[in-house]
PDB file of C-alpha atoms in Angstrom:
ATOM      1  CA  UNK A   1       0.000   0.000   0.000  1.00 77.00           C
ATOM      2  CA  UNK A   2       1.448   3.672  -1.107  1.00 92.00           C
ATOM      3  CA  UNK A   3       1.716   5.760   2.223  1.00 96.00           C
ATOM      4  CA  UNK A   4       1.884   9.298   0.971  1.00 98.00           C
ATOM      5  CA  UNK A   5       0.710   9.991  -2.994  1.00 98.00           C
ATOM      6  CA  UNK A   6       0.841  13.556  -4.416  1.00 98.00           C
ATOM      7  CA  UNK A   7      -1.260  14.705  -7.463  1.00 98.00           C
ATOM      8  CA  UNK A   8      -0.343  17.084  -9.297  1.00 98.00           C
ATOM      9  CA  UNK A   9      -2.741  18.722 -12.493  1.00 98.00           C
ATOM     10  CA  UNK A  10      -2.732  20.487 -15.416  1.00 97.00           C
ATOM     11  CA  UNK A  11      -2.928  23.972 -16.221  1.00 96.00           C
ATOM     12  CA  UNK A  12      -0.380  24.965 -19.271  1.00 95.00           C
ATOM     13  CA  UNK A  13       2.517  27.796 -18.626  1.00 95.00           C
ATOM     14  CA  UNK A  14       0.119  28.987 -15.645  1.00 97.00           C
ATOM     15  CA  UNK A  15      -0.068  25.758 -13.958  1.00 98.00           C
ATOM     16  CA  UNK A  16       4.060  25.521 -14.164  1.00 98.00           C
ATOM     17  CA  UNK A  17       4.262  28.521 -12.963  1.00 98.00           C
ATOM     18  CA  UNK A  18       1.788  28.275  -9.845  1.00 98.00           C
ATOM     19  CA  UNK A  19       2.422  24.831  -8.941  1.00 98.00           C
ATOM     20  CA  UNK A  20       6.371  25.893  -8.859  1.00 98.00           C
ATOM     21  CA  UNK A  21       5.758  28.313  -6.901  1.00 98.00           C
ATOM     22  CA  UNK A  22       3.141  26.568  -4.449  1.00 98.00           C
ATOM     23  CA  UNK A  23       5.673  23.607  -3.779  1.00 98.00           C
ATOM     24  CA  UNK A  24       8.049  26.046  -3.325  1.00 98.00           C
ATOM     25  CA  UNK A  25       6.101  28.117  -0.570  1.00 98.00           C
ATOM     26  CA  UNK A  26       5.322  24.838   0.874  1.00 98.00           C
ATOM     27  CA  UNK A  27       8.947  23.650   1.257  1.00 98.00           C
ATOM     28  CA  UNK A  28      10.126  26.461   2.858  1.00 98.00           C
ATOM     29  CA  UNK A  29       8.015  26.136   5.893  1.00 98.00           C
ATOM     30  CA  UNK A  30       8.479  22.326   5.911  1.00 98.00           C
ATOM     31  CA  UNK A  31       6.511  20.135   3.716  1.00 98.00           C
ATOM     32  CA  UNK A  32       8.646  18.244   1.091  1.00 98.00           C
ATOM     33  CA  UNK A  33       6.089  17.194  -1.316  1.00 98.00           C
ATOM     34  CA  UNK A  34       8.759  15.008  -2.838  1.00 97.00           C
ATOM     35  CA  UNK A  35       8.751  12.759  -0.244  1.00 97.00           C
ATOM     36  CA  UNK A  36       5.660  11.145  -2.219  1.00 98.00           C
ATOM     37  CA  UNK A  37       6.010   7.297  -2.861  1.00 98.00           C
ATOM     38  CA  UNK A  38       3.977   7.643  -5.706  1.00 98.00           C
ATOM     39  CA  UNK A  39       4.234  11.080  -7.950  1.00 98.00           C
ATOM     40  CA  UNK A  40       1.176  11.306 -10.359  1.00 98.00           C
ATOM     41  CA  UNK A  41       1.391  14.335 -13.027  1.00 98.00           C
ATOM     42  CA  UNK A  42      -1.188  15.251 -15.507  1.00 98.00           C
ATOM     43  CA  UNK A  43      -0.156  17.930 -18.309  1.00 98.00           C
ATOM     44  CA  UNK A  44       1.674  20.943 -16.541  1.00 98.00           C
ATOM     45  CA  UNK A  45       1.557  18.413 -13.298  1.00 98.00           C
ATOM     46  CA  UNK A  46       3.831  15.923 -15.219  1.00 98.00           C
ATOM     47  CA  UNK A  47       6.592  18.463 -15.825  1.00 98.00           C
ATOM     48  CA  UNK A  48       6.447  19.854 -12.512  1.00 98.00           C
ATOM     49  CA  UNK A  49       6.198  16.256 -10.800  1.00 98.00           C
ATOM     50  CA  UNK A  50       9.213  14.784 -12.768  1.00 98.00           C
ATOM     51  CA  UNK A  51      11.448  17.395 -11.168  1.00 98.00           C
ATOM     52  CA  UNK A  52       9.688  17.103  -7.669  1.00 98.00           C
ATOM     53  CA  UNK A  53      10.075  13.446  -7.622  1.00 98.00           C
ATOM     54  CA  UNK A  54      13.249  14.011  -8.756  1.00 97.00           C
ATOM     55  CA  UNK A  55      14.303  15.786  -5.688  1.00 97.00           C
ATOM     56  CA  UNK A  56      15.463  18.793  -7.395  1.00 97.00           C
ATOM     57  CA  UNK A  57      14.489  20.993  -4.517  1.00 98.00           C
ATOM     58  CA  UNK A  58      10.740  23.287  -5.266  1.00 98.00           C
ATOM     59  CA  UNK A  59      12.884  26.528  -4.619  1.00 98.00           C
ATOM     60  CA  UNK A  60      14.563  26.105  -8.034  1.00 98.00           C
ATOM     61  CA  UNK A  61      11.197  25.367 -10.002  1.00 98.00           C
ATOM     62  CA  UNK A  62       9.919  28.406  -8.083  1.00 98.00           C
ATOM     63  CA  UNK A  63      13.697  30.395  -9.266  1.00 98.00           C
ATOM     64  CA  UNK A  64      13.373  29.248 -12.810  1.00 97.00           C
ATOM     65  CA  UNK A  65       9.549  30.477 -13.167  1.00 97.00           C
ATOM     66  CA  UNK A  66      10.550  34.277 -11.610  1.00 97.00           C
ATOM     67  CA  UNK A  67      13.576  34.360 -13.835  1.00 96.00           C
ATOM     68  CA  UNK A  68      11.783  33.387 -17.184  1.00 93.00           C
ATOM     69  CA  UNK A  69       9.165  36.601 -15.960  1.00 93.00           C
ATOM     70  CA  UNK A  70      12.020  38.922 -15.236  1.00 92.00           C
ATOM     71  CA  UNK A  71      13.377  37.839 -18.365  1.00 90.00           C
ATOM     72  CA  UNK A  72       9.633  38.764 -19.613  1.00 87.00           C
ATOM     73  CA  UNK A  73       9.925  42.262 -18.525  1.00 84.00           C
ATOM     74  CA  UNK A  74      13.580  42.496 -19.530  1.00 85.00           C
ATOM     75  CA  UNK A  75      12.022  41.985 -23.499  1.00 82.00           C
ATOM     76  CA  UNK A  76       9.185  44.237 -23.360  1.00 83.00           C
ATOM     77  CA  UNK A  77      11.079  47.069 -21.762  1.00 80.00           C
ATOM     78  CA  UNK A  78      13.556  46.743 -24.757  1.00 82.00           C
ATOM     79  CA  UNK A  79      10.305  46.412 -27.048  1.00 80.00           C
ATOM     80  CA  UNK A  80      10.902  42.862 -27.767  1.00 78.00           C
ATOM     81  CA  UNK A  81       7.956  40.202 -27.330  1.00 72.00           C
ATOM     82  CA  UNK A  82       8.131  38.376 -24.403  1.00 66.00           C
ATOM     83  CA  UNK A  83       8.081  34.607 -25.212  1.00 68.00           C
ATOM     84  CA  UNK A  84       3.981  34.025 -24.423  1.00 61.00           C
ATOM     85  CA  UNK A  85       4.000  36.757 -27.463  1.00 60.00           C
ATOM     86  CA  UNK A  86       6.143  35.232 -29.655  1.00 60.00           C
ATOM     87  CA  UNK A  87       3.905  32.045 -30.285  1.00 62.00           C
ATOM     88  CA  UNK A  88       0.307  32.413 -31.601  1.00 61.00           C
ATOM     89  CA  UNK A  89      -2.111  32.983 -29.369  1.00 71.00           C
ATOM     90  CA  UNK A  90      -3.185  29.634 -28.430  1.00 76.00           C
ATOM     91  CA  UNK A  91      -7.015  29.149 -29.542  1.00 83.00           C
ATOM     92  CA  UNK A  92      -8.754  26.807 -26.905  1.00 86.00           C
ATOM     93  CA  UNK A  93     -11.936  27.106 -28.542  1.00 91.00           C
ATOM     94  CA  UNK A  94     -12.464  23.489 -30.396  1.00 92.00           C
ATOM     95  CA  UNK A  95     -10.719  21.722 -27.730  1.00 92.00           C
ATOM     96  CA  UNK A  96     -13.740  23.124 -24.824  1.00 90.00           C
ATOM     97  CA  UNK A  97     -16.019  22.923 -27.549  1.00 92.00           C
ATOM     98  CA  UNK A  98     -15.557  19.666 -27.114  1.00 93.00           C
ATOM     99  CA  UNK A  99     -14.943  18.847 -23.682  1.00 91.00           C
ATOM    100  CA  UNK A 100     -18.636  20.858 -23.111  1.00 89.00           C
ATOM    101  CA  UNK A 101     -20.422  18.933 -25.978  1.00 91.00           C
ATOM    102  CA  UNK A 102     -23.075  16.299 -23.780  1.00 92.00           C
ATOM    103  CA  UNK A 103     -22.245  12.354 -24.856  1.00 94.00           C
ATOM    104  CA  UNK A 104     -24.617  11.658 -27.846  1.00 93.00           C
ATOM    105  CA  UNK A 105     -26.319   8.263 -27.217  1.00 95.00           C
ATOM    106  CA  UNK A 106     -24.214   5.199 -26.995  1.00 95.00           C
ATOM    107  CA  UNK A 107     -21.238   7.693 -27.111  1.00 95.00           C
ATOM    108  CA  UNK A 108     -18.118   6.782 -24.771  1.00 96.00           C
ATOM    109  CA  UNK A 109     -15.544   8.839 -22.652  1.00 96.00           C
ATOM    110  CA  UNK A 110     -13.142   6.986 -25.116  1.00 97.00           C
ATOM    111  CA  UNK A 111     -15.238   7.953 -28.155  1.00 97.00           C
ATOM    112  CA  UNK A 112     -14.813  11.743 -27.433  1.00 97.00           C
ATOM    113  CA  UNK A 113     -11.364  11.435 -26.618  1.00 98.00           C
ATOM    114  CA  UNK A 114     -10.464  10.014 -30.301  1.00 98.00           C
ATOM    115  CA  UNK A 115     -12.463  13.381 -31.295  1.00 97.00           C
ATOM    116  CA  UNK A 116      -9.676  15.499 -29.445  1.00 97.00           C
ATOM    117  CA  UNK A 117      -6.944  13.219 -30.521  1.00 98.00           C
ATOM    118  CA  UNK A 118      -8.234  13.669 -34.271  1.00 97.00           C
ATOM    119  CA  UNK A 119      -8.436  17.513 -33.995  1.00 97.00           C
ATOM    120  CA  UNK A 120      -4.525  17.535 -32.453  1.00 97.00           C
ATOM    121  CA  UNK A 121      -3.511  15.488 -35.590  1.00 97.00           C
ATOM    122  CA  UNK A 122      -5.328  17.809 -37.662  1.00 97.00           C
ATOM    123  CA  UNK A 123      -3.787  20.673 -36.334  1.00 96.00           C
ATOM    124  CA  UNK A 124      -1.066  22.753 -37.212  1.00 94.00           C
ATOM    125  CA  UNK A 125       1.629  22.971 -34.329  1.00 94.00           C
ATOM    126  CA  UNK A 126       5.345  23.559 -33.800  1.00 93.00           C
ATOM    127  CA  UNK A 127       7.253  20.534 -34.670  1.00 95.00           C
ATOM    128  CA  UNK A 128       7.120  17.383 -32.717  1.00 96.00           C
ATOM    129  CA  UNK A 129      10.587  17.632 -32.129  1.00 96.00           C
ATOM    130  CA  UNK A 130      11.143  20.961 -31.384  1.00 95.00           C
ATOM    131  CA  UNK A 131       8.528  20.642 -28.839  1.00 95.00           C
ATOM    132  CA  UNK A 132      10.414  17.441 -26.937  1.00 96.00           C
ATOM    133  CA  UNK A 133      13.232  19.129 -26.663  1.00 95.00           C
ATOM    134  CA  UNK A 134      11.607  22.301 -25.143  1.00 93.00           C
ATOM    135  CA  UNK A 135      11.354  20.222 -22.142  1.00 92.00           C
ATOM    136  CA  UNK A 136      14.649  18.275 -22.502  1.00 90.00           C
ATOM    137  CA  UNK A 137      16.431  21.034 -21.328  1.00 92.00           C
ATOM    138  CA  UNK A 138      15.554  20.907 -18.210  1.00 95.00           C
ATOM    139  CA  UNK A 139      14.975  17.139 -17.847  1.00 95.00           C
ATOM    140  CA  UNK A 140      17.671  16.182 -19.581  1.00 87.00           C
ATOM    141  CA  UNK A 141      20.227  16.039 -16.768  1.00 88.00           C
ATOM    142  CA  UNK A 142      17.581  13.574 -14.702  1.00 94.00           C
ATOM    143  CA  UNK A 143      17.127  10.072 -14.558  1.00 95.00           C
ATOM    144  CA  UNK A 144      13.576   9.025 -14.442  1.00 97.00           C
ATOM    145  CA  UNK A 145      12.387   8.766 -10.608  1.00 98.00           C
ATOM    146  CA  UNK A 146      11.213   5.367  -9.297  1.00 97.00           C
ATOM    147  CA  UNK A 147       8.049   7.075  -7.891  1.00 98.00           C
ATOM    148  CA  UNK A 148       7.440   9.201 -10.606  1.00 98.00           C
ATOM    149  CA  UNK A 149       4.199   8.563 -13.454  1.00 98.00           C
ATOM    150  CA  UNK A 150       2.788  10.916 -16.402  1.00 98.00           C
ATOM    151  CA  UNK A 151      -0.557  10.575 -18.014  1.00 98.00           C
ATOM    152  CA  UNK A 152      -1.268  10.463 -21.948  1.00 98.00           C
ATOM    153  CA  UNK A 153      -4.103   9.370 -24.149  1.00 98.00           C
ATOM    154  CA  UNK A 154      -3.497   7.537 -27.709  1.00 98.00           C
ATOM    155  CA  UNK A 155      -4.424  10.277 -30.421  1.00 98.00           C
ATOM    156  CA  UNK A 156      -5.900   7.316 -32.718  1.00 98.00           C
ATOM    157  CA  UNK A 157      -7.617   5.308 -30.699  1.00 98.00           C
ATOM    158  CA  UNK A 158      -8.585   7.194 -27.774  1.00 98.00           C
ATOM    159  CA  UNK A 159      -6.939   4.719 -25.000  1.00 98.00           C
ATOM    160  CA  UNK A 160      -5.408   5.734 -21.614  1.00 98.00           C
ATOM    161  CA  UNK A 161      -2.044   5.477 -21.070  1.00 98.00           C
ATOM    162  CA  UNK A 162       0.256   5.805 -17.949  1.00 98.00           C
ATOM    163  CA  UNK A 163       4.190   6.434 -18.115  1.00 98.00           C
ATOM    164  CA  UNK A 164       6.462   5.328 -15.830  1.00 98.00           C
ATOM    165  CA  UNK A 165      10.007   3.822 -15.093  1.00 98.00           C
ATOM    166  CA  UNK A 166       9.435   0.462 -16.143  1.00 98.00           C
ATOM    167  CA  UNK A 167       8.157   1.752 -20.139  1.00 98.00           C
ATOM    168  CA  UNK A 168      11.709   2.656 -20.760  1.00 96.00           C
ATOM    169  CA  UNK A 169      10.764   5.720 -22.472  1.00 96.00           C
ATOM    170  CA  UNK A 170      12.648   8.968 -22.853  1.00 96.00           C
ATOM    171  CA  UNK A 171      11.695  11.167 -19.498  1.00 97.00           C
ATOM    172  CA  UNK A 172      11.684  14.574 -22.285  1.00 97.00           C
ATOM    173  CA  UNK A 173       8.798  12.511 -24.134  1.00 97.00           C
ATOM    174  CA  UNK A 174       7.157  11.140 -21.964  1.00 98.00           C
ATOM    175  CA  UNK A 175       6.541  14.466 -20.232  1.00 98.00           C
ATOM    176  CA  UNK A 176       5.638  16.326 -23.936  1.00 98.00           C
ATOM    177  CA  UNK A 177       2.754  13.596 -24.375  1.00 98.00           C
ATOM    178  CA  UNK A 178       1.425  14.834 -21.142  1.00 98.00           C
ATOM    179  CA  UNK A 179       1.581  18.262 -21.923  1.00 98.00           C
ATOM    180  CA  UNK A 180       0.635  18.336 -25.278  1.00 98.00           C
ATOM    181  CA  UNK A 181      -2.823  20.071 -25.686  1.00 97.00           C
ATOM    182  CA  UNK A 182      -4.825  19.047 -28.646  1.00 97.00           C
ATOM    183  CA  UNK A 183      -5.312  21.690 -30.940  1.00 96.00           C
ATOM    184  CA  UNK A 184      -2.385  23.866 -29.688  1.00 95.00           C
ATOM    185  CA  UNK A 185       0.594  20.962 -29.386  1.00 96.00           C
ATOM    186  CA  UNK A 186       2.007  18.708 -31.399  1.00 97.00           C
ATOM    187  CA  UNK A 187       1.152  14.666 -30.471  1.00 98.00           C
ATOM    188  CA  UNK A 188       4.296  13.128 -29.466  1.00 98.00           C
ATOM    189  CA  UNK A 189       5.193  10.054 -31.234  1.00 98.00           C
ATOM    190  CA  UNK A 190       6.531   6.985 -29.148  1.00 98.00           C
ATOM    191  CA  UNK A 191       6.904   3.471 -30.137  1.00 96.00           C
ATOM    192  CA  UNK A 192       5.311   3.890 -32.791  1.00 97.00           C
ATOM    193  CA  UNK A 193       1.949   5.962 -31.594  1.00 98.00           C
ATOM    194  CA  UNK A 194       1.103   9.343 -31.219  1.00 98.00           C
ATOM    195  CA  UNK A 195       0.204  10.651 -28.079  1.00 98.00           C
ATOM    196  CA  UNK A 196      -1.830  13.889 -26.567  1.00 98.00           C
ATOM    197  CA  UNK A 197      -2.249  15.552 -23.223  1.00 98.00           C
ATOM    198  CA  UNK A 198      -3.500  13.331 -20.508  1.00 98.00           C
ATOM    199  CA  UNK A 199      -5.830  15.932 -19.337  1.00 97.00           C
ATOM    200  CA  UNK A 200      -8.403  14.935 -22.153  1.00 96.00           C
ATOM    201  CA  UNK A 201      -9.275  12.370 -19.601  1.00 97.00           C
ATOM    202  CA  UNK A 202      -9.104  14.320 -16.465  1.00 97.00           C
ATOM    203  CA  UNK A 203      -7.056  17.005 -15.434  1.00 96.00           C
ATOM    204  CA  UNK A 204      -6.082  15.332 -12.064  1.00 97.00           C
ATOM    205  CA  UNK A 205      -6.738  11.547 -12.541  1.00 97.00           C
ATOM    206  CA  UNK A 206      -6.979  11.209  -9.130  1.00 97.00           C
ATOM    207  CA  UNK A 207      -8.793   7.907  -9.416  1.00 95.00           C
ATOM    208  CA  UNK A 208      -5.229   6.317 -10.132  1.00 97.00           C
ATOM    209  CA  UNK A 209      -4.198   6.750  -6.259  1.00 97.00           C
ATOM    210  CA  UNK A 210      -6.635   4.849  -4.861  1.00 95.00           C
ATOM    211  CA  UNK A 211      -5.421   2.906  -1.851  1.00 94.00           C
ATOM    212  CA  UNK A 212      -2.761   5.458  -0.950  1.00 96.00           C
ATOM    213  CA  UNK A 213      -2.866   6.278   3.059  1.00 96.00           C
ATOM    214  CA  UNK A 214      -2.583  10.023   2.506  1.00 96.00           C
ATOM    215  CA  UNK A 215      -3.033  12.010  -0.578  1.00 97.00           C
ATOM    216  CA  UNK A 216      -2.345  15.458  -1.709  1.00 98.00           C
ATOM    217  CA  UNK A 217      -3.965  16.721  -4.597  1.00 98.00           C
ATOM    218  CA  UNK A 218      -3.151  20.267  -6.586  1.00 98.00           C
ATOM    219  CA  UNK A 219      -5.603  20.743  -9.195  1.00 98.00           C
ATOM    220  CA  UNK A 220      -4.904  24.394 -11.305  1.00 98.00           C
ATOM    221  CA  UNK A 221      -8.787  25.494 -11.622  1.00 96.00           C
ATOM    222  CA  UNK A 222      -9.170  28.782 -13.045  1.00 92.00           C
ATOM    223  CA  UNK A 223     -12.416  31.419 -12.829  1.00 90.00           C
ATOM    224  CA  UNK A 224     -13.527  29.834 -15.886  1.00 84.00           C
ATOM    225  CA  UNK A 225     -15.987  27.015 -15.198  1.00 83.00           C
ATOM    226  CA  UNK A 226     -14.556  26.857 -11.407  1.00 89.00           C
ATOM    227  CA  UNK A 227     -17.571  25.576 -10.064  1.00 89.00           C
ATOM    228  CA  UNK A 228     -17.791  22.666 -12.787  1.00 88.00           C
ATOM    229  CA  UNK A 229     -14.029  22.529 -12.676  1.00 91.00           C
ATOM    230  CA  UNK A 230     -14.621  22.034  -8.943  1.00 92.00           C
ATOM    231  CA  UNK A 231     -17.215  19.849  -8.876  1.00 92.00           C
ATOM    232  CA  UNK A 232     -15.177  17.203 -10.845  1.00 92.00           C
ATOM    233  CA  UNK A 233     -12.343  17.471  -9.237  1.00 95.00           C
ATOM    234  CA  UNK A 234     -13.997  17.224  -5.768  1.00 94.00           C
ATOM    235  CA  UNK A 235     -15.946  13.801  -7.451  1.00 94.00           C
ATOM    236  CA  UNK A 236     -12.695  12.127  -7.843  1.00 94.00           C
ATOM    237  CA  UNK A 237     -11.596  12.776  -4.045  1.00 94.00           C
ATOM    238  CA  UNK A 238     -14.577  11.141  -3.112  1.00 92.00           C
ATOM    239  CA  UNK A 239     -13.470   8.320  -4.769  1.00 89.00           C
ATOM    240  CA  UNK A 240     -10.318   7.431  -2.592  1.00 90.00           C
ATOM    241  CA  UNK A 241     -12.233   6.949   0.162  1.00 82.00           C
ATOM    242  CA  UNK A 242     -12.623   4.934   2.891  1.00 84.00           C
ATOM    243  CA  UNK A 243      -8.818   3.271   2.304  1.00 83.00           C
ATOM    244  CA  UNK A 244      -7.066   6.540   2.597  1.00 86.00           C
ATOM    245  CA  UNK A 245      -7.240  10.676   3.632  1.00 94.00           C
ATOM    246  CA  UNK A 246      -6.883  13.329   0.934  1.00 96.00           C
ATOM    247  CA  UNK A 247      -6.615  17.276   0.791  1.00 97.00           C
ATOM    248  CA  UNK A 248      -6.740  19.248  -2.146  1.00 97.00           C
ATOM    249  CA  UNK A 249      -5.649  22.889  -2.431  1.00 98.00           C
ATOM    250  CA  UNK A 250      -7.023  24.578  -5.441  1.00 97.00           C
ATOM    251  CA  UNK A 251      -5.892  28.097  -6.472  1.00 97.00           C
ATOM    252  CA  UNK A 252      -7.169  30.734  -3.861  1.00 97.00           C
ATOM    253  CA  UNK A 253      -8.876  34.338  -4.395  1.00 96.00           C
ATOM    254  CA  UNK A 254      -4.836  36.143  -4.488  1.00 97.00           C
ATOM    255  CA  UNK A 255      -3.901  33.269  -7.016  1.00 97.00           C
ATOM    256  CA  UNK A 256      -6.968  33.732  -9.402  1.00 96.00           C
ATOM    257  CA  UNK A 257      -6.159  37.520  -9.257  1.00 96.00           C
ATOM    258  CA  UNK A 258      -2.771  36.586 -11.109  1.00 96.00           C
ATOM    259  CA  UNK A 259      -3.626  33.688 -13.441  1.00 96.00           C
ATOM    260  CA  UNK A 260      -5.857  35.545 -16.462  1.00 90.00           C
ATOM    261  CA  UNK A 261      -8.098  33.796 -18.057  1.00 87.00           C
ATOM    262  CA  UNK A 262      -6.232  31.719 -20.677  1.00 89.00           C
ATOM    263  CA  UNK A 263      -4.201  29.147 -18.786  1.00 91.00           C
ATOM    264  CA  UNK A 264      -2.123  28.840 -21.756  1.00 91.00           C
ATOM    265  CA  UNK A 265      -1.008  32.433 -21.669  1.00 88.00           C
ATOM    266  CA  UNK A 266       1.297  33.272 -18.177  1.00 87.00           C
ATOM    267  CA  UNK A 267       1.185  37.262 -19.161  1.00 86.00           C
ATOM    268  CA  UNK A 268       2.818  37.457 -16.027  1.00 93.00           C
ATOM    269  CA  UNK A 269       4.517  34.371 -15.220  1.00 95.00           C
ATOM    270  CA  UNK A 270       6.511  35.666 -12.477  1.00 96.00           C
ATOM    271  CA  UNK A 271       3.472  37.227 -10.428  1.00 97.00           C
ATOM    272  CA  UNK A 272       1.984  33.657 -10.803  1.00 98.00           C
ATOM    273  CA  UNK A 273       5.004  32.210  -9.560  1.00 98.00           C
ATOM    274  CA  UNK A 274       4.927  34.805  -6.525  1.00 98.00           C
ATOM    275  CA  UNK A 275       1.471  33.985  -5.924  1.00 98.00           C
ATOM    276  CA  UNK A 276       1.558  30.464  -5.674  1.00 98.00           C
ATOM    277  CA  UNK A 277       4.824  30.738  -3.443  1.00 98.00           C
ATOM    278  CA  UNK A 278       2.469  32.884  -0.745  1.00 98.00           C
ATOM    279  CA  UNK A 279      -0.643  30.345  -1.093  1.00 98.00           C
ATOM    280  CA  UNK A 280       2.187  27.653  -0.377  1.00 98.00           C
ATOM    281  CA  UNK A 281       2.988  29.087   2.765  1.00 98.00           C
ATOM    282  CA  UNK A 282      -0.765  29.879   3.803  1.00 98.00           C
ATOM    283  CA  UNK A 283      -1.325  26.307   3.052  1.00 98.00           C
ATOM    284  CA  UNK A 284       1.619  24.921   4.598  1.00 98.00           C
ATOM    285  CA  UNK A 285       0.187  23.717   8.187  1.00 98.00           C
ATOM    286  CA  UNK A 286      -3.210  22.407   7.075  1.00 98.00           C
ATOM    287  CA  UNK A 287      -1.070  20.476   4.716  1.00 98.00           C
ATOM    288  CA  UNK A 288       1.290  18.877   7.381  1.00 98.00           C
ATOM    289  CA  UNK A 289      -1.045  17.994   9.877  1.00 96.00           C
ATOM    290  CA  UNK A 290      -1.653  15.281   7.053  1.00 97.00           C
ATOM    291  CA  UNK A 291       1.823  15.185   5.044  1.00 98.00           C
ATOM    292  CA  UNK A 292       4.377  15.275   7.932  1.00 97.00           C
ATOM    293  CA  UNK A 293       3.086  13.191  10.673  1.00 88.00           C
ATOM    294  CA  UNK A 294       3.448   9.564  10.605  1.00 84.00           C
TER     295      UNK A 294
END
């Protein structure tokens, strides 16, 4: 039986950049979230868990996020576009078209996610490659951890799919599949499939801790939809009980203030960064009441 599990969800550039920060408040009063046995990241989650699990220590996510902002300010001070300029801006549109389209009858969860994976094949994107390798430059240097698992779906076919150690798979790609958004990101080819963002199942998959004594769960919901967002999120807790105890810790009012309303644009990254830092230390003792004890 896992003892401690943390979750970890998506969110795009915002959800790097407040989860960062968050672990990062919460480590410096005390609560190491990567002392998880089991490390479970969805989309922005996975690239934020892989370095967590890691043990790379939360302050330098949290540095790396305020130093890409400063860097932010640095270009539009010299009249330069800061890099969320210099891509397009990312239309979510078709993707929450379809996440809010009802199931037509006989329809499956697996049925509409072949829809997503069909419009991310469609789509035109940055190259596949180009797109690993965004994230192998700062995973390149680490092994992948033992306790450490990414989420994906198969473009084609619609199936769920969860990385780990044991697949022998490149960390960088691995890590891409999670985080690419249909639509907006390339799919990531490995062995031979393509793969999307493992957020077009759920945006925690929470469900896949069951049976772990204590659970923390991070899930990056925005303004937009909160309540539904919520609602979901909140469905899946449910779910681990009565084998073990969970908390979640969802963005608060100061957070929200920062994030915008595109999570795929951080406008400010470093503000988001701060933000989630300061929630992480508001959060800190409910958090090890459960985290920290025995």
């Amino acid at each position: 039986m896992l003892d401690r599990a943390l979750v970890l969800g998506g969110g795009g550039p915002v959800g790097i950049a407040w989860e960062a920060g968050l672990a990062a408040g919460l480590e410096a009063e005390g609560v190491h979230l990567g002392q998880a046995d089991r490390v479970l990241g969805t989309s922005a989650g996975s690239f934020v868990g892989a370095q967590v699990a890691s043990g790379r220590p939360a302050k330098t996510l949290y540095e790396a996020q305020i130093a890409l902002g400063e860097k932010d300010v640095a270009e539009r001070a010299a009249g330069k576009p800061a890099s969320a300029e210099r891509m397009p801006k990312p239309d979510l549109t078709p993707l929450i078209a379809l996440f809010m389209k009802p199931l037509a009858e006989g329809e499956t969860a697996e049925d509409r996610r072949r829809e997503m994976g069909a419009l991310a094949l469609r789509s035109e994107t940055i190259p596949e490659q180009a797109f690993i390798e965004g994230f192998g430059r700062t995973l390149a240097d680490l092994p992948w951890p033992d306790s450490f698992a990414c989420t994906a779906v198969d473009a084609l076919t619609g199936a769920f799919r969860v990385w780990d150690k044991t697949d022998g798979v490149s960390l960088a790609a691995a890590v891409a599949s999670s985080c690419s958004v249909p639509g907006i990101f390339p799919p990531i080819t490995i062995e031979g499939r393509r793969y999307v963002d493992g957020g077009v199942r759920s945006a925690t998959c929470i469900d896949l801790v069951k049976g772990a004594r204590r659970v923390v769960a991070i899930a990056v919901v925005g303004r937009l939809g909160r309540e539904m967002q919520i609602g979901r999120v909140e469905t899946e807790m449910a779910k681990l009980a009565p084998e073990g105890e969970a908390l979640l810790i969802t963005p608060d009012d100061a957070s929200l203030d920062v994030f915008g309303m595109n999570m795929m644009e951080a406008k400010d990254r470093a503000a988001i960064a701060r933000a989630g830092y300061e929630q992480g230390q508001r959060e800190a003792a409910r958090i090890a009441t459960l985290w920290n004890n025995p």
